[in-house]
Every structure is written in structure tokens, then in C-alpha cells.
Amino acid sequence: MEDQQTPPVTNQLENFFNISFDEATRTQIKQAAVWAKVITLCAFVGYAVVLVVAIFGQSAYSPDTEGLGGYVHTGNMVGVILSVGLGVFINYFLYRFAVATAKGMDNMDSIKTNEGFNSLRRYFKILGILIIICLSFVVLGILVAIFAGLGRS
Amino acid sequence: MENNQDDSLLQMHLDYDGGHILTETVRWSRFLAIVGIVGLSICLLAFALAGTAVLAALSKLAPGLDTLAGLGSAIVIAALLVIFAVFVYVVYMLYRFSVLTRKAIDQQDQTILAEGMKCLKLYFVISGIFAILGLLGNLLTITKLFNS
């Protein structure tokens, strides 16, 4: 008798996992998307402020200015633009995650949702690669310092 | 039973593309979380071993810490510990997101997926609050600079 029972329909769909974005999950993801958008908007405004200060505000500071202004003054203009560009590039993926995922969840559109999570994957991946590069420089710096110390002694 | 099956059909299922993307997202987020945990541990160690020097270095970047130092070292340490605890919580949420989502995909478990997404939400909520505070701090610093 049990053999005659038909298996659940979802198991017949080989292209799908047996898990779905139910109401609770969709709510969590939508809220995550809202806050991700807040983060990106704050970041974009922050970068705009840094650029404005770097371009127009340099003459307003004395060389011994502390805090952000001091950083901008002593820093290279090219460095500031590169940092802002990199920041915008990274946060753009988070913004795309926020927009596409929210749209996907609202319209029950798995293509949009996948697109959103793909942007989140890229965001984390770029951050991870940048961290690896930074850590490599730190290790290189430590090795150079050790060899410089050995050379002196 | 039929209703359940209909509901199941109406829901948006995770397809294999989505599963693959989520798996890789989880891999990178776990890496970031582990690096974060190690970084925070190093920060805590540095503060424990050379707290005064670290505070002096921080005060050059954030002038507000000078005024905090006047309140007494105990308050400064307590404030820094609270901030440190919040950072630990953020990193822990990212780690939990990666672990739970991976587990949900492996075990095809709906409840665990919802838990994982809740952790992702909490990670973004706290990061968002930090982003707002950071932006306000920057704007305040710039206003002070232009007024001085």
C-alpha cells in the first residue's frame, strides 16, 4: 500500500532543492536588504563628503589638523580618489544585493533573488580578496622587518 | 495534504543555481568571519598588553577619545569593551549565517535556513547602525573643522 503512494511533488523537481523561501525567511531577507541599502547609502554619502573635503576643503585645514581632515590633508589626492573608487565599487555590489533581493522576494522571482545573492557573493568575495592582499602585505612587512633586524645585528 | 503540496508549489524554491551561489557566499562569509574573530582577538590582546599606547594612537585618529580619557580610565575601558562586544556579536552573526545556511542547504532544512537568514539580517542591522553612527561622526568632525 505504501509503495503505491506518490512521492511529494517537490521531490520530482530535480532542479530544485527541497527548501523554499517561506514567509518567515522572506521577511528576514527583506529586512536584511533594507539594512544593506542603509549601509550603502551611508557609505555613498560618506564617500561624497570625503571627496568634497579632499577637493574643496584642503585649504581650510592647517597641516596639524587632527581626525578626518588631517587624514585628507596629509593623504595623497590620488590615494583618496582611489580609496573612494574602491569603496564605491565594493558597496555597489551590496546595493545591487539589496535592490535585487528585495525585488525578488516581493515578486517571488527566483532569478532576481539569485541575482541578488550573486551580488552578495561578489561583495563578500571582493572583501575577502582585499583582506588576503592586506594580510599578505602585513606578512611581507613583518618578514622585511625581521630580515632588516637580522642584517643590522 | 494536497493543500500542503499546493502551498509548496506556490512557494519560491531554492534552485541549484541559487544553492550554488549561496554555498559560495557562505564560504566567503565564513572566511571573513574567521578573519574578523582573529583580528578582534589580536586587538583585545594589543589593548590588554599596551592599552595606554593604543589609546594614545587612537586619539590621533578620533580626537573625541581625549575628552573620554578625562572621565577616567575605568569608563574608557568599559566603553571600549562594550564596543568590542558589539563587534564580536557582529562577527559571530556573520559566522552563524555561514554555518546555518550551509547546514540548511546540506540537510535541506527549512527552519535552519530561516535561522541563517535571521543572522544575516542581524549582521546587516548592526552594521547599518554602525554605518549611520560613523556617517554622523564624520559629518560632526567636518562641521567642527569648518567652524574652527
Short mmCIF file of C-alpha atoms in Angstrom, two decimals:
data_model
loop_
_atom_site.label_atom_id
_atom_site.label_comp_id
_atom_site.label_asym_id
_atom_site.label_seq_id
_atom_site.Cartn_x
_atom_site.Cartn_y
_atom_site.Cartn_z
CA MET A 1 0.00 0.00 0.00
CA GLU A 2 2.80 2.35 0.92
CA ASP A 3 4.51 1.60 -2.38
CA GLN A 4 1.53 2.98 -4.25
CA GLN A 5 1.77 6.39 -2.59
CA THR A 6 3.03 9.06 -4.93
CA PRO A 7 6.14 10.87 -3.75
CA PRO A 8 5.82 14.56 -2.89
CA VAL A 9 5.68 16.77 -5.98
CA THR A 10 8.66 18.83 -4.89
CA ASN A 11 10.92 15.78 -4.90
CA GLN A 12 10.14 15.21 -8.58
CA LEU A 13 11.54 18.60 -9.49
CA GLU A 14 15.18 17.68 -9.87
CA ASN A 15 16.33 21.25 -10.48
CA PHE A 16 15.20 22.39 -7.07
CA PHE A 17 16.33 21.89 -3.51
CA ASN A 18 13.74 20.70 -1.07
CA ILE A 19 13.84 24.04 0.74
CA SER A 20 11.95 27.17 -0.12
CA PHE A 21 11.86 30.82 0.83
CA ASP A 22 8.82 30.73 3.09
CA GLU A 23 7.14 33.76 4.62
CA ALA A 24 9.47 33.93 7.64
CA THR A 25 12.61 33.59 5.53
CA ARG A 26 11.38 36.15 3.02
CA THR A 27 10.70 38.65 5.82
CA GLN A 28 14.21 38.18 7.21
CA ILE A 29 15.79 38.59 3.78
CA LYS A 30 13.72 41.69 3.01
CA GLN A 31 14.77 43.29 6.29
CA ALA A 32 18.39 42.36 5.61
CA ALA A 33 18.06 44.02 2.19
CA VAL A 34 16.64 47.20 3.74
CA TRP A 35 19.57 47.47 6.15
CA ALA A 36 22.06 46.63 3.42
CA LYS A 37 20.63 49.56 1.47
CA VAL A 38 21.02 51.80 4.54
CA ILE A 39 24.68 50.74 4.79
CA THR A 40 25.36 51.50 1.13
CA LEU A 41 23.60 54.87 1.25
CA CYS A 42 25.61 55.85 4.34
CA ALA A 43 28.78 54.71 2.58
CA PHE A 44 27.98 56.66 -0.60
CA VAL A 45 27.20 59.83 1.38
CA GLY A 46 30.38 59.34 3.40
CA TYR A 47 32.47 58.95 0.25
CA ALA A 48 30.87 62.06 -1.25
CA VAL A 49 31.75 64.01 1.90
CA VAL A 50 35.35 62.75 1.81
CA LEU A 51 35.63 63.74 -1.87
CA VAL A 52 34.19 67.20 -1.22
CA VAL A 53 36.61 67.71 1.65
CA ALA A 54 39.52 66.43 -0.43
CA ILE A 55 38.74 68.67 -3.40
CA PHE A 56 37.43 71.85 -1.83
CA GLY A 57 38.40 71.71 1.81
CA GLN A 58 42.19 71.27 1.71
CA SER A 59 42.89 74.97 2.09
CA ALA A 60 40.57 75.15 5.10
CA TYR A 61 42.84 72.95 7.22
CA SER A 62 46.13 73.54 8.87
CA PRO A 63 48.76 70.82 8.42
CA ASP A 64 48.43 69.71 12.02
CA THR A 65 44.67 69.16 11.77
CA GLU A 66 43.56 66.00 13.54
CA GLY A 67 40.93 63.45 12.55
CA LEU A 68 39.44 63.03 9.09
CA GLY A 69 40.56 66.46 7.87
CA GLY A 70 44.15 65.73 8.81
CA TYR A 71 43.95 62.41 7.05
CA VAL A 72 42.65 64.06 3.89
CA HIS A 73 45.22 66.83 4.06
CA THR A 74 48.24 64.61 4.55
CA GLY A 75 46.97 61.91 2.23
CA ASN A 76 47.60 61.93 -1.45
CA MET A 77 44.71 63.22 -3.55
CA VAL A 78 45.10 60.26 -5.90
CA GLY A 79 45.00 57.93 -2.90
CA VAL A 80 41.75 59.47 -1.69
CA ILE A 81 40.13 59.13 -5.12
CA LEU A 82 41.34 55.52 -5.44
CA SER A 83 40.05 54.65 -1.96
CA VAL A 84 36.69 56.25 -2.68
CA GLY A 85 36.51 54.48 -6.06
CA LEU A 86 37.27 51.13 -4.46
CA GLY A 87 34.72 51.76 -1.71
CA VAL A 88 32.03 52.71 -4.21
CA PHE A 89 32.86 49.63 -6.32
CA ILE A 90 32.52 47.31 -3.31
CA ASN A 91 29.36 48.94 -1.97
CA TYR A 92 27.76 48.89 -5.40
CA PHE A 93 27.52 45.10 -5.12
CA LEU A 94 25.89 45.41 -1.70
CA TYR A 95 23.44 47.90 -3.18
CA ARG A 96 22.66 45.50 -6.02
CA PHE A 97 22.09 42.74 -3.45
CA ALA A 98 19.68 44.99 -1.56
CA VAL A 99 17.70 46.04 -4.62
CA ALA A 100 17.58 42.72 -6.50
CA THR A 101 16.85 40.57 -3.45
CA ALA A 102 14.06 42.83 -2.22
CA LYS A 103 12.53 42.81 -5.69
CA GLY A 104 12.93 39.03 -5.95
CA MET A 105 11.28 38.47 -2.57
CA ASP A 106 8.39 40.83 -3.34
CA ASN A 107 7.66 39.31 -6.76
CA MET A 108 8.57 35.71 -5.81
CA ASP A 109 11.12 35.91 -8.61
CA SER A 110 13.91 33.37 -8.15
CA ILE A 111 16.01 34.84 -10.98
CA LYS A 112 16.11 38.24 -9.26
CA THR A 113 16.77 36.56 -5.92
CA ASN A 114 19.68 34.59 -7.38
CA GLU A 115 20.97 37.80 -8.94
CA GLY A 116 20.80 39.48 -5.53
CA PHE A 117 22.61 36.68 -3.73
CA ASN A 118 25.18 36.61 -6.52
CA SER A 119 25.90 40.27 -5.81
CA LEU A 120 26.25 39.46 -2.10
CA ARG A 121 28.66 36.65 -3.05
CA ARG A 122 30.73 39.12 -5.10
CA TYR A 123 30.65 41.64 -2.24
CA PHE A 124 31.98 39.10 0.26
CA LYS A 125 34.46 37.76 -2.29
CA ILE A 126 35.96 41.18 -3.03
CA LEU A 127 36.21 41.92 0.70
CA GLY A 128 37.87 38.55 1.24
CA ILE A 129 40.37 39.09 -1.57
CA LEU A 130 41.20 42.58 -0.25
CA ILE A 131 41.77 41.13 3.22
CA ILE A 132 44.05 38.46 1.76
CA ILE A 133 46.05 41.16 -0.08
CA CYS A 134 46.29 43.28 3.10
CA LEU A 135 47.37 40.27 5.18
CA SER A 136 50.00 39.43 2.55
CA PHE A 137 51.41 42.96 2.85
CA VAL A 138 51.43 42.65 6.65
CA VAL A 139 53.30 39.32 6.46
CA LEU A 140 55.70 40.83 3.91
CA GLY A 141 56.28 43.83 6.19
CA ILE A 142 56.99 41.56 9.16
CA LEU A 143 59.44 39.49 7.09
CA VAL A 144 61.21 42.62 5.83
CA ALA A 145 61.44 43.94 9.39
CA ILE A 146 62.85 40.62 10.63
CA PHE A 147 65.45 40.46 7.84
CA ALA A 148 66.34 44.13 8.35
CA GLY A 149 66.82 43.41 12.06
CA LEU A 150 68.97 40.37 11.29
CA GLY A 151 71.04 42.40 8.81
CA ARG A 152 71.86 45.05 11.41
CA SER A 153 72.88 42.57 14.11
CA MET B 1 -2.09 17.10 2.39
CA GLU B 2 -2.97 18.29 -1.09
CA ASN B 3 -3.20 21.82 0.21
CA ASN B 4 0.28 21.49 1.63
CA GLN B 5 1.55 20.31 -1.72
CA ASP B 6 -0.14 23.23 -3.46
CA ASP B 7 1.36 25.65 -0.95
CA SER B 8 4.71 24.04 -1.52
CA LEU B 9 4.34 24.54 -5.27
CA LEU B 10 3.37 28.18 -4.83
CA GLN B 11 6.42 28.91 -2.68
CA MET B 12 9.65 30.05 -4.22
CA HIS B 13 12.02 27.10 -4.09
CA LEU B 14 15.76 27.36 -3.98
CA ASP B 15 17.05 26.13 -7.34
CA TYR B 16 20.51 24.66 -7.93
CA ASP B 17 21.92 27.93 -9.28
CA GLY B 18 20.71 29.67 -6.15
CA GLY B 19 22.05 26.88 -3.96
CA HIS B 20 25.45 27.07 -5.63
CA ILE B 21 25.55 30.87 -5.24
CA LEU B 22 24.50 30.63 -1.59
CA THR B 23 27.13 27.96 -0.92
CA GLU B 24 29.88 30.17 -2.29
CA THR B 25 28.52 33.23 -0.46
CA VAL B 26 28.62 31.23 2.73
CA ARG B 27 32.21 30.15 2.07
CA TRP B 28 33.45 33.74 1.72
CA SER B 29 31.39 35.00 4.64
CA ARG B 30 32.86 32.26 6.84
CA PHE B 31 36.34 33.34 5.79
CA LEU B 32 35.53 36.96 6.63
CA ALA B 33 34.05 35.95 9.98
CA ILE B 34 37.12 33.89 10.92
CA VAL B 35 39.46 36.73 9.91
CA GLY B 36 37.25 39.07 11.97
CA ILE B 37 37.43 36.83 15.03
CA VAL B 38 41.23 36.57 14.73
CA GLY B 39 41.54 40.34 14.17
CA LEU B 40 39.37 41.15 17.18
CA SER B 41 41.37 38.73 19.32
CA ILE B 42 44.60 40.47 18.27
CA CYS B 43 43.04 43.86 19.07
CA LEU B 44 42.00 42.65 22.52
CA LEU B 45 45.48 41.26 23.14
CA ALA B 46 47.10 44.51 21.99
CA PHE B 47 44.81 46.53 24.23
CA ALA B 48 45.49 44.26 27.19
CA LEU B 49 49.26 44.47 26.72
CA ALA B 50 49.61 48.12 25.70
CA GLY B 51 46.33 49.85 26.48
CA THR B 52 47.76 53.35 27.08
CA ALA B 53 49.78 53.37 23.86
CA VAL B 54 46.79 52.10 21.88
CA LEU B 55 44.55 54.79 23.37
CA ALA B 56 47.11 57.49 22.51
CA ALA B 57 47.30 56.21 18.94
CA LEU B 58 43.51 56.11 18.66
CA SER B 59 43.16 59.67 19.98
CA LYS B 60 45.13 60.92 16.96
CA LEU B 61 42.53 59.40 14.64
CA ALA B 62 39.50 60.24 16.77
CA PRO B 63 40.06 63.40 18.82
CA GLY B 64 36.94 62.72 20.93
CA LEU B 65 38.80 60.00 22.83
CA ASP B 66 40.91 62.68 24.56
CA THR B 67 37.83 64.03 26.29
CA LEU B 68 36.77 60.48 27.15
CA ALA B 69 40.13 59.88 28.81
CA GLY B 70 39.36 62.70 31.22
CA LEU B 71 36.38 60.76 32.55
CA GLY B 72 38.60 58.10 34.00
CA SER B 73 40.28 55.02 32.67
CA ALA B 74 37.60 52.67 34.03
CA ILE B 75 34.86 54.34 31.96
CA VAL B 76 37.04 54.35 28.85
CA ILE B 77 37.85 50.68 29.28
CA ALA B 78 34.18 49.85 29.89
CA ALA B 79 33.12 51.81 26.78
CA LEU B 80 35.77 50.11 24.66
CA LEU B 81 34.73 46.71 25.99
CA VAL B 82 31.10 47.40 25.08
CA ILE B 83 32.14 48.44 21.55
CA PHE B 84 34.36 45.36 21.35
CA ALA B 85 31.47 43.12 22.47
CA VAL B 86 29.23 44.58 19.77
CA PHE B 87 31.91 43.92 17.15
CA VAL B 88 32.24 40.34 18.42
CA TYR B 89 28.46 39.94 18.12
CA VAL B 90 28.51 41.23 14.53
CA VAL B 91 31.27 38.83 13.53
CA TYR B 92 29.54 35.98 15.36
CA MET B 93 26.31 36.67 13.44
CA LEU B 94 28.22 36.51 10.16
CA TYR B 95 29.76 33.22 11.25
CA ARG B 96 26.38 31.82 12.31
CA PHE B 97 24.87 32.89 8.99
CA SER B 98 27.54 30.95 7.13
CA VAL B 99 27.30 27.86 9.31
CA LEU B 100 23.49 27.69 9.45
CA THR B 101 22.92 28.42 5.77
CA ARG B 102 25.47 25.77 4.77
CA LYS B 103 23.78 23.32 7.12
CA ALA B 104 20.34 24.21 5.73
CA ILE B 105 21.48 23.54 2.16
CA ASP B 106 23.20 20.30 3.10
CA GLN B 107 20.32 18.97 5.20
CA GLN B 108 17.55 20.63 3.12
CA ASP B 109 16.15 22.12 6.33
CA GLN B 110 13.71 25.00 6.07
CA THR B 111 13.93 26.07 9.72
CA ILE B 112 17.72 26.29 9.72
CA LEU B 113 17.64 28.40 6.54
CA ALA B 114 15.29 30.87 8.24
CA GLU B 115 17.67 30.97 11.24
CA GLY B 116 20.62 31.62 8.94
CA MET B 117 18.82 34.46 7.19
CA LYS B 118 17.89 35.92 10.58
CA CYS B 119 21.59 36.03 11.43
CA LEU B 120 22.32 37.76 8.11
CA LYS B 121 19.62 40.31 8.95
CA LEU B 122 21.10 40.93 12.41
CA TYR B 123 24.56 41.31 10.86
CA PHE B 124 23.24 43.96 8.47
CA VAL B 125 21.14 45.69 11.16
CA ILE B 126 24.11 46.20 13.50
CA SER B 127 26.42 47.10 10.61
CA GLY B 128 23.80 49.59 9.45
CA ILE B 129 23.61 51.22 12.89
CA PHE B 130 27.43 51.46 12.89
CA ALA B 131 27.32 52.97 9.38
CA ILE B 132 24.79 55.63 10.49
CA LEU B 133 26.86 56.45 13.59
CA GLY B 134 30.04 56.59 11.51
CA LEU B 135 28.44 58.92 8.99
CA LEU B 136 27.13 61.19 11.76
CA GLY B 137 30.59 61.20 13.36
CA ASN B 138 32.21 62.16 10.06
CA LEU B 139 29.71 64.93 9.45
CA LEU B 140 30.22 66.22 13.00
CA THR B 141 34.01 66.23 12.60
CA ILE B 142 33.77 68.08 9.29
CA THR B 143 31.35 70.64 10.72
CA LYS B 144 33.74 71.25 13.61
CA LEU B 145 36.68 71.59 11.22
CA PHE B 146 34.90 74.10 9.01
CA ASN B 147 33.77 76.11 12.03
CA SER B 148 37.23 76.21 13.63
#
